[in-house]
Structure formats: C-alpha cells, structure tokens
Coordinates of C-alpha atoms and ligand atoms in Angstrom, one line a residue:
X1 CA -0.6 18.8 32.6
X2 CA 0.5 18.7 29.0
X3 CA -1.1 16.1 26.9
X4 CA -0.2 15.2 23.3
X5 CA -2.9 13.9 20.9
X6 CA -1.7 12.1 17.7
X7 CA -3.8 11.3 14.7
X8 CA -1.6 9.1 12.4
X9 CA -3.2 8.6 9.0
X10 CA -2.0 6.7 6.0
X11 CA -0.1 9.8 4.6
X12 CA -0.1 12.3 7.4
X13 CA 0.6 12.6 11.1
X14 CA -1.4 15.3 12.9
X15 CA -0.9 16.4 16.5
X16 CA -2.2 18.8 19.2
X17 CA -0.7 19.6 22.6
X18 CA -3.2 20.5 25.2
X19 CA -2.5 22.0 28.6
X20 CA -5.0 20.9 31.3
X21 CA -5.2 22.9 34.5
X22 CA -6.1 21.0 37.6
X23 CA -9.4 22.8 37.5
X24 CA -10.2 20.9 34.3
X25 CA -9.8 23.9 32.0
X26 CA -7.8 23.2 28.8
X27 CA -5.9 25.3 26.3
X28 CA -4.2 24.3 23.0
X29 CA -0.4 25.0 23.2
X30 CA 0.6 23.8 19.7
X31 CA -0.8 22.0 16.7
X32 CA 0.6 20.8 13.5
X33 CA 0.9 18.1 10.9
X34 CA 3.4 16.3 8.8
X35 CA 1.9 15.7 5.4
X36 CA 2.7 13.6 2.3
X37 CA 4.4 10.8 4.2
X38 CA 5.6 8.1 1.8
X39 CA 5.7 10.6 -1.1
X40 CA 8.7 12.5 -2.6
X41 CA 8.0 15.8 -1.0
X42 CA 6.8 15.8 2.7
X43 CA 6.3 19.0 4.6
X44 CA 5.7 20.0 8.2
X45 CA 3.2 22.6 9.3
X46 CA 3.6 23.9 12.9
X47 CA 1.8 26.5 15.0
X48 CA 2.6 27.4 18.6
X49 CA -0.4 29.2 20.0
X50 CA -0.2 32.9 19.6
X51 CA 2.5 32.6 16.9
X52 CA 2.4 32.4 13.2
X53 CA 2.2 29.1 11.3
X54 CA 5.3 27.8 9.7
X55 CA 5.8 25.4 6.8
X56 CA 9.0 23.4 6.3
X57 CA 9.8 21.0 3.5
X58 CA 11.2 17.6 4.7
X59 CA 13.5 15.1 3.0
X60 CA 15.4 12.0 4.2
X61 CA 19.1 12.4 4.0
X62 CA 22.3 10.3 3.5
X63 CA 22.1 6.6 2.7
X64 CA 18.3 6.5 2.9
X65 CA 18.1 9.2 0.2
X66 CA 20.4 7.2 -2.0
X67 CA 18.1 4.2 -1.5
X68 CA 15.1 6.3 -2.6
X69 CA 13.4 6.2 0.9
X70 CA 10.7 8.7 1.7
X71 CA 9.6 10.2 5.1
X72 CA 7.7 7.7 7.3
X73 CA 5.8 8.0 10.5
X74 CA 8.9 7.5 12.7
X75 CA 10.7 10.3 10.8
X76 CA 7.6 12.5 11.2
X77 CA 7.4 11.8 15.0
X78 CA 11.1 12.8 15.4
X79 CA 10.4 16.1 13.6
X80 CA 7.4 16.7 15.9
X81 CA 9.4 15.7 19.1
X82 CA 12.3 17.9 18.1
X83 CA 10.0 20.9 17.5
X84 CA 8.2 20.5 20.7
X85 CA 11.6 20.5 22.5
X86 CA 12.9 23.5 20.6
X87 CA 14.1 26.2 23.0
X88 CA 12.5 29.0 20.9
X89 CA 9.5 27.5 19.2
X90 CA 8.8 24.5 21.4
X91 CA 6.5 24.2 24.3
X92 CA 8.3 21.6 26.6
X93 CA 11.7 21.4 28.1
X94 CA 11.8 17.7 28.6
X95 CA 9.8 14.8 27.1
X96 CA 8.5 14.0 30.6
X97 CA 6.6 17.3 30.5
X98 CA 4.2 15.3 28.3
X99 CA 2.2 13.3 30.9
X100 CA 0.4 11.2 28.4
X101 CA -0.2 10.6 24.7
X102 CA -3.7 10.0 23.3
X103 CA -4.0 8.3 19.9
X104 CA -6.8 8.3 17.4
X105 CA -7.2 4.7 16.5
X106 CA -9.6 3.6 13.7
X107 CA -10.6 -0.1 14.0
X108 CA -10.8 -2.0 17.3
X109 CA -13.1 -4.7 16.0
X110 CA -15.5 -6.2 18.7
X111 CA -12.9 -6.5 21.4
X112 CA -12.5 -2.8 22.1
X113 CA -15.5 -0.9 23.4
X114 CA -13.8 2.0 25.2
X115 CA -10.5 3.9 25.5
X116 CA -7.6 1.6 26.4
X117 CA -4.0 2.1 27.8
X118 CA -1.8 0.8 25.0
X119 CA 0.2 -2.4 25.7
X120 CA 1.3 -5.3 23.6
X121 CA -2.2 -6.9 23.8
X122 CA -3.8 -3.7 22.4
X123 CA -1.2 -3.5 19.7
X124 CA -2.0 -7.1 18.8
X125 CA -5.7 -6.3 18.5
X126 CA -4.9 -3.3 16.2
X127 CA -2.9 -5.8 14.1
X128 CA -5.7 -8.4 14.1
X129 CA -8.0 -5.7 12.7
X130 CA -5.7 -4.7 9.8
X131 CA -7.9 -6.9 7.5
X132 CA -10.9 -4.7 8.4
X133 CA -9.0 -1.3 8.1
X134 CA -6.0 -2.0 5.8
X135 CA -5.1 1.6 5.3
X136 CA -5.7 3.1 8.8
X137 CA -4.7 0.5 11.3
X138 CA -1.0 0.1 10.1
X139 CA -0.7 3.9 10.2
X140 CA -2.1 4.0 13.7
X141 CA 0.4 1.3 14.8
X142 CA 3.3 3.2 13.2
X143 CA 2.2 6.4 15.1
X144 CA 2.0 4.5 18.4
X145 CA 5.4 2.8 17.9
X146 CA 7.0 6.1 17.0
X147 CA 5.7 7.7 20.2
X148 CA 7.0 4.7 22.3
X149 CA 10.4 5.4 20.7
X150 CA 10.6 9.2 21.2
X151 CA 8.6 9.5 24.4
X152 CA 9.8 6.4 26.4
X153 CA 8.0 5.9 29.7
X154 CA 5.1 8.2 28.7
X155 CA 1.7 6.3 28.8
X156 CA -0.1 5.9 25.5
X157 CA -3.9 5.6 25.3
X158 CA -5.9 4.6 22.2
X159 CA -9.3 6.0 21.5
X160 CA -11.0 4.0 18.8
X161 CA -13.4 5.3 16.1
X162 CA -15.4 2.1 16.3
X163 CA -15.7 1.9 20.2
X164 CA -18.6 4.2 20.8
X165 CA -20.7 2.2 18.3
X166 CA -20.1 -1.1 20.0
X167 CA -23.4 -0.8 21.9
X168 CA -25.4 -1.5 18.7
X169 CA -27.7 -4.5 19.0
X170 CA -27.2 -7.4 16.6
X171 CA -30.2 -6.5 14.5
X172 CA -28.4 -3.2 13.7
X173 CA -24.9 -4.5 13.2
X174 CA -25.6 -7.8 11.3
X175 CA -25.9 -8.0 7.6
X176 CA -28.4 -10.5 6.3
X177 CA -25.8 -12.8 4.8
X178 CA -24.8 -16.3 6.1
X179 CA -24.2 -16.0 9.8
X180 CA -20.9 -18.0 9.5
X181 CA -19.3 -15.1 7.6
X182 CA -19.8 -12.9 10.7
X183 CA -18.4 -15.6 13.0
X184 CA -15.5 -16.5 10.6
X185 CA -14.4 -13.2 9.3
X186 CA -16.1 -10.6 11.6
X187 CA -18.2 -9.3 8.7
X188 CA -20.6 -6.9 10.4
X189 CA -21.3 -3.2 10.8
X190 CA -18.8 -1.5 13.1
X191 CA -19.4 2.2 12.4
X192 CA -16.8 5.0 12.4
X193 CA -16.5 8.7 13.5
X194 CA -17.4 7.3 16.9
X195 CA -15.3 9.8 18.8
X196 CA -17.0 12.7 17.0
X197 CA -20.5 11.3 17.5
X198 CA -19.7 10.8 21.2
X199 CA -18.2 14.3 21.6
X200 CA -21.1 16.2 20.0
X201 CA -23.8 14.1 21.7
X202 CA -22.3 14.8 25.1
X203 CA -21.6 18.5 24.2
X204 CA -25.3 18.8 23.0
X205 CA -26.5 17.3 26.3
X206 CA -24.5 19.9 28.2
X207 CA -25.6 22.7 25.9
X208 CA -29.3 21.8 26.3
X209 CA -28.7 21.3 30.1
X210 CA -30.2 17.8 29.9
X211 CA -28.7 14.5 31.1
X212 CA -26.8 12.7 28.3
X213 CA -28.2 9.4 29.6
X214 CA -31.8 10.5 29.1
X215 CA -31.6 11.9 25.6
X216 CA -32.6 10.5 22.2
X217 CA -30.3 12.1 19.6
X218 CA -29.7 11.8 15.9
X219 CA -26.1 13.0 15.3
X220 CA -25.1 13.9 11.7
X221 CA -21.3 14.2 11.1
X222 CA -21.1 15.8 7.7
X223 CA -17.6 16.4 6.5
X224 CA -15.6 14.9 3.6
X225 CA -16.6 11.6 5.2
X226 CA -20.3 11.6 6.4
X227 CA -22.1 9.4 8.9
X228 CA -25.1 9.5 11.1
X229 CA -25.9 7.8 14.4
X230 CA -29.0 7.1 16.5
X231 CA -28.2 7.5 20.2
X232 CA -30.6 6.4 22.8
X233 CA -29.9 7.3 26.5
X234 CA -26.2 7.7 25.8
X235 CA -25.8 4.5 23.7
X236 CA -25.6 4.1 19.9
X237 CA -28.3 1.9 18.6
X238 CA -27.5 2.3 14.9
X239 CA -25.1 4.1 12.6
X240 CA -24.8 4.5 8.9
X241 CA -21.2 3.5 8.2
X242 CA -20.7 -0.2 8.1
X243 CA -17.9 -2.8 8.0
X244 CA -15.9 0.0 6.4
X245 CA -16.4 3.8 6.1
X246 CA -17.9 3.3 2.6
X247 CA -21.5 2.5 3.6
X248 CA -24.3 4.9 4.3
X249 CA -24.5 8.6 3.3
X250 CA -23.3 10.2 0.1
X251 CA -19.9 11.7 0.8
X252 CA -17.3 13.9 -0.9
X253 CA -15.8 11.1 -3.0
X254 CA -17.5 8.0 -1.5
X255 CA -20.7 6.5 -2.8
X256 CA -22.3 5.4 0.5
X257 CA -25.1 2.8 0.0
X258 CA -25.2 1.0 -3.3
X259 CA -26.8 -2.2 -4.5
X260 CA -24.0 -4.7 -3.9
X261 CA -24.8 -6.4 -7.2
X262 CA -23.3 -3.3 -8.9
X263 CA -19.9 -4.3 -7.8
X264 CA -20.3 -7.7 -9.5
X265 CA -21.9 -6.2 -12.6
X266 CA -18.8 -3.9 -13.0
X267 CA -16.4 -6.7 -12.5
X268 CA -18.3 -8.7 -15.1
X269 CA -17.9 -5.7 -17.5
X270 CA -14.1 -5.9 -17.1
X271 CA -13.2 -3.6 -14.1
X272 CA -10.8 -5.2 -11.6
X273 CA -11.9 -5.4 -7.9
X274 CA -9.2 -2.7 -7.1
X275 CA -10.7 -0.4 -9.8
X276 CA -14.2 -0.9 -8.4
X277 CA -12.9 -0.2 -4.9
X278 CA -11.1 2.9 -6.1
X279 CA -14.2 4.1 -8.0
X280 CA -16.5 3.7 -5.0
X281 CA -14.1 5.3 -2.5
X282 CA -12.4 8.0 -4.5
X283 CA -14.4 8.8 -7.6
X284 CA -18.0 8.7 -6.4
X285 CA -20.2 10.7 -4.0
X286 CA -20.4 14.5 -4.8
X287 CA -17.3 14.2 -7.0
X288 CA -18.9 11.4 -9.1
X289 CA -22.3 12.9 -9.6
X290 CA -21.7 16.7 -9.7
X291 CA -19.5 16.7 -12.8
X292 CA -17.4 19.6 -11.7
X293 CA -14.2 17.6 -10.9
X294 CA -14.7 18.4 -7.2
X295 CA -16.2 16.7 -4.2
X296 CA -15.9 19.8 -2.1
X297 CA -19.3 20.8 -0.8
X298 CA -18.7 24.6 -1.1
X299 CA -17.8 24.2 -4.8
X300 CA -20.8 21.9 -5.5
X301 CA -23.2 24.4 -3.8
X302 CA -21.6 27.3 -5.8
X303 CA -22.0 25.4 -9.1
X304 CA -25.6 24.4 -8.2
X305 CA -26.4 28.1 -7.5
X306 CA -25.0 29.1 -10.8
X307 CA -27.4 26.8 -12.6
X308 CA -25.3 23.7 -13.1
X309 CA -28.1 21.0 -13.1
X310 CA -25.8 18.1 -12.4
X311 CA -24.3 19.8 -9.4
X312 CA -27.8 20.6 -8.2
X313 CA -28.7 16.9 -8.6
X314 CA -25.7 15.8 -6.5
X315 CA -26.9 18.1 -3.7
X316 CA -30.4 16.6 -4.0
X317 CA -28.9 13.1 -3.7
X318 CA -26.7 14.1 -0.7
X319 CA -29.7 15.6 1.1
X320 CA -32.2 12.8 0.2
X321 CA -29.9 10.1 1.6
X322 CA -29.6 12.0 4.9
X323 CA -33.4 12.5 5.1
X324 CA -33.9 8.7 4.6
X325 CA -31.6 7.9 7.5
X326 CA -33.1 10.5 9.8
X327 CA -36.5 9.0 9.1
X328 CA -35.3 5.5 9.8
X329 CA -33.5 6.6 13.0
X330 CA -36.5 8.6 14.2
X331 CA -38.5 5.4 13.9
X332 CA -35.8 3.2 15.5
X333 CA -35.5 5.7 18.4
X334 CA -39.3 6.0 18.7
X335 CA -38.9 9.8 18.4
X336 CA -36.0 12.0 19.1
X337 CA -35.2 15.0 21.2
X338 CA -32.7 16.6 18.8
X339 CA -30.9 16.4 15.5
X340 CA -27.3 17.5 15.8
X341 CA -25.2 18.8 12.9
X342 CA -21.5 18.7 12.9
X343 CA -18.4 18.3 10.6
X344 CA -17.3 20.9 8.0
X345 CA -20.7 20.8 6.2
X346 CA -22.9 20.4 9.3
X347 CA -21.2 23.2 11.2
X348 CA -21.0 25.7 8.4
X349 CA -23.6 25.1 5.7
X350 CA -26.9 26.7 6.6
X351 CA -28.0 25.9 3.0
X352 CA -27.6 22.1 3.4
X353 CA -29.1 22.2 7.0
X354 CA -32.2 24.1 5.6
X355 CA -32.6 21.6 2.7
X356 CA -32.5 18.7 5.1
X357 CA -34.9 20.1 7.7
X358 CA -37.4 21.2 5.0
X359 CA -37.8 17.6 4.0
X360 CA -38.5 16.3 7.5
X361 CA -41.3 18.7 8.4
X362 CA -43.6 15.6 8.8
X363 CA -41.9 15.3 12.2
X364 CA -43.1 18.8 13.1
X365 CA -39.5 20.1 13.1
X366 CA -39.0 23.7 12.0
X367 CA -35.9 25.8 11.5
X368 CA -35.5 29.4 12.8
X369 CA -34.1 30.7 9.5
X370 CA -32.3 33.6 11.0
X371 CA -30.7 31.5 13.7
X372 CA -29.7 29.0 11.0
X373 CA -28.1 31.6 8.8
X374 CA -26.2 33.2 11.7
X375 CA -25.0 30.0 13.3
X376 CA -21.7 29.1 11.5
X377 CA -19.2 27.0 13.4
X378 CA -20.7 27.7 16.8
X379 CA -22.9 25.8 19.2
X380 CA -26.5 26.9 18.6
X381 CA -30.1 25.8 18.6
X382 CA -31.4 26.6 15.2
X383 CA -35.0 25.3 15.5
X384 CA -38.0 27.4 16.5
X385 CA -39.5 27.2 20.0
X386 CA -42.5 25.4 18.5
X387 CA -40.4 22.7 16.8
X388 CA -41.1 19.3 18.3
X389 CA -37.5 18.2 17.9
X390 CA -34.6 20.6 18.5
X391 CA -32.1 21.1 15.7
X392 CA -28.6 21.8 17.1
X393 CA -25.3 22.9 15.5
X394 CA -22.4 21.5 17.6
X395 CA -18.7 21.9 16.4
X396 CA -16.9 18.6 16.8
X397 CA -13.5 18.4 18.6
X398 CA -12.2 14.8 18.3
X399 CA -8.7 15.8 19.6
X400 CA -10.2 17.3 22.8
X401 CA -12.4 14.1 23.3
X402 CA -9.3 11.9 22.9
X403 CA -7.4 14.0 25.4
X404 CA -10.1 14.1 28.0
X405 CA -10.9 10.4 27.6
X406 CA -7.2 9.5 27.9
X407 CA -6.8 11.6 31.0
X408 CA -9.9 10.2 32.6
X409 CA -8.7 6.6 32.0
X410 CA -5.2 7.3 33.3
X411 CA -6.7 8.9 36.5
X412 CA -9.1 6.1 37.1
X413 CA -6.3 3.5 36.6
X414 CA -4.1 5.4 39.0
X415 CA -1.5 6.1 36.3
X416 CA -1.9 9.9 36.8
X417 CA -2.5 12.0 39.9
X418 CA -3.9 15.5 39.9
X419 CA -1.7 17.9 41.8
X420 CA -2.9 21.4 42.7
X421 CA -0.3 24.1 41.8
Ligands
LIG1 P1 -12.9 16.0 7.1 O1 -14.0 15.0 7.0 O2 -11.8 15.8 6.1 O3 -12.5 16.3 8.5 P2 -14.3 18.6 7.2 O4 -15.1 18.2 8.4 O5 -13.4 19.7 7.4 O6 -13.6 17.4 6.5 O7 -15.4 19.0 6.1 C1 -15.0 19.3 4.8 C2 -16.2 19.6 4.0 O8 -16.9 20.7 4.6 C3 -15.9 20.0 2.6 O9 -16.8 19.4 1.7 C4 -16.2 21.5 2.6 O10 -16.6 22.0 1.3 C5 -17.3 21.6 3.6 N1 -17.5 23.0 4.1 C6 -16.7 23.7 4.9 N2 -17.2 25.0 5.0 C7 -18.4 25.0 4.3 C8 -19.4 26.0 4.1 N3 -19.4 27.2 4.7 N4 -20.5 25.6 3.4 C9 -20.6 24.4 2.8 N5 -19.7 23.4 3.0 C10 -18.6 23.7 3.7

C-alpha cells in the first residue's frame, strides 16, 4: 500500500511516499519538497530511497511567464506527480497506486478533534479557520485541491495540528478576557504541533512498555518552533502555544509569552500592527536576544561557548521559560512519569537538555550524563535509575503519524481493505 503525505506550507510543498506492508511495517519510498513557491526562483528537491538527491530549478513558462506569474501549489503538485510517475526515477506506474493521501493541516478550530476524510464540509471548516491561521490554512487548502486535481478518486485525509489539543479543559484554553470574545470570534488557546506531541507521547509509551492511557507525560517539542504539552492518560490537559503559534516558549525567531501591553506600547511609539507582528514572529526569540544575527540554536550555543555574553543570555532565557512551563505542568498533572524531548533541539542537543534538567532537580529528576551525551537523534532514556521522573529522547515523525492515522481512519470507515499478498 503506497501512501502519500503532503505538508503544504505558505512557500513550500513537502511530501513523503510510504509503503505499508499488510503486516503493518512501513518504508519510505521517496521524499522531496518544492521550495520558494510564489517567489522568482522555485526549486524541487527529490530523493528516491537508495538514490542520490536531485535539485531542479523551476519556472513557469509561456503566457504565465509573460504575466510575471510564479510557481504555485498546483504547479508544485504537478511536478511531484510527474516525478512519482517517471519511469526511471518514479515509484508508481499509475496514480491509483497511491491508495490515499494524508495532509498536514494546521487549524481545525473547535470543530475538528481527530483526523477526517476530506470532503466539501471539511474544506469549509479549513476556510472558516483562515482568520485564525491566515498563512497556513490557505496553503493547506491549495495542497488539498491540487491533490484532488492530480490524483482524482484517491481519498484525502486531513490530520490537524490543533486536533490532539482539543481535549484541554476550558480553564486551560480560555483567556481571562471578556467571554463574549471567545463566543464571537473563537479567541481561545488551540495549541499546535499536536501531531508531533501525539506521536512522541505514543512512541514513548511503547518505548517504556507502559500503556499510553495510564501515563502522565510532559512532551517538549523544541525545534525552530517550540511548544510543550501536559498529557494525562493520553489526553492533553494544557499546552504552551495559544490562539496562534506565537505564545509560550522562546523560539528561534518568535518571542513566546510577552506582556500583551508591550504590543500597545510599541504601537503607541509609532510601530504599525504589522511591524509589531513581524517583530514578534520573525525578529524575536533567540534571534532577537542573542545578537548574532541567527536564531539557529547550534550557532547560539557556539557563540555562548566562545564567550558571547548576549548569546549566553539568550540560552538562559530559552531554558528558563521551559523550566517554568515544566514546573507548571508538573503541578497541573499532579506529578509526571516522564519528560520527553523531541524536535531538532530536543533530539540533538545534550547541552540544552542538561541545562533544563539541572534546573528541575527539585522534582528529584536526574540525568545520566553519559546517556545524555550519547543519545543524539535516537530514542533513549537519559535519566538515572534513581530519578523519580524518566527523561526520554524521542525523535518525532509527523509524516509517519499522518500516514498511519490516515490509514487507520480509512480502514475503520471501510474506504480501504487490507489484502494479504
Ligand atoms: P523545524 O521546527 O523547522 O522543523 P527542527 O525541528 O529541525 O526545525 O529544529 C531546528 C533547530 O534544531 C535549529 O535551531 C537547530 O539549530 C537545532 N539543532 C539541530 N541539531 C542541533 C544540535 N546538535 N544541537 C543544538 N541544536 C540543534
């Protein structure tokens, strides 16, 4: 069974093709991405498993070029479809060889709490949520519609970033602003990275050989975007990102939590709302504080180690915000079985993990320093045997989660049948 997973972002379209055997094993057949959509020079990166990666520059041609049009999501999907069908480099002979397409979708509002088979109603919900995710939801829709065009008759499933967090109770998701604003505009916390938190929480349960439904977990997704979730017996009870992915932890270029009055103070001092938005999303976080013109954690750590005090301060801020959230979630969960680290930083940086765990020793949690140093990008328990809470490294795999959730849904709805070969 070949399954295509699509992640259509504002300026890119990423894809993975999985092959699932009827025994439930999966392998990646091909991956790739079209980058710089809507910009003058788009390009296509493609890799068939076991072959070298290729990079091709892309341009619109003919009348559209004369009009100054750039590559869009439909163009990108055509390139992907043609490549997958290519007799030499492709991995399918016919579009029907793809049994289903799973889409990463960002904002499903309150109406979507689990993966859904895409129909006109689901597309309407994605449209209704555009005001909550103005950059991501239109791109998700464009990716879905392009798949409907190039893979007619193949079922599409959407797996939403917000869905796993929909179990939060009102005291976690409401802001203490007039209740009518929640009712009228849907202003509340939704949370993001849900597919990643869900995947690593389940994978951790499997890894620890404990039932997911009986575990209390604090999952830390630390990448360019960072978020943390408190998961009680398989259900999210709180998470750090809010109505948008700006709230919560300090990130690569995003501020995370700030006093909301700062926004008004800056507008009062002459910045436009768009400038403040841009500053908080693109010029803040590690990039804003470290003073090295980079929000990349590896570069900030390197600068800090070379004695750059501002970079060292950015690291302290990054770690301190995480520690505060872990403390809060430990209390909300009334204790936790494990803290899970994932994302580019969480999976790879023993330095950051050590700094965080050092500061939560009040919870009787202790790192095994050699396990920590040796566990890079692989599942591992990095706490000592005596530690009261386990500390786990668990690589995320959102594409695989989207693929498996899509297949499970299609099987349960009778839209797919398993055939032994
Ligand atoms: P995204 O959120 O865009 O998917 P990733 O999850 O790939 O991003 O995370 C990117 C971040 O991970 C960057 O800040 C990068 O510097 C950081 N990172 C990757 N490897 C390491 C490492 N070995 N040590 C510290 N940070 C790392």
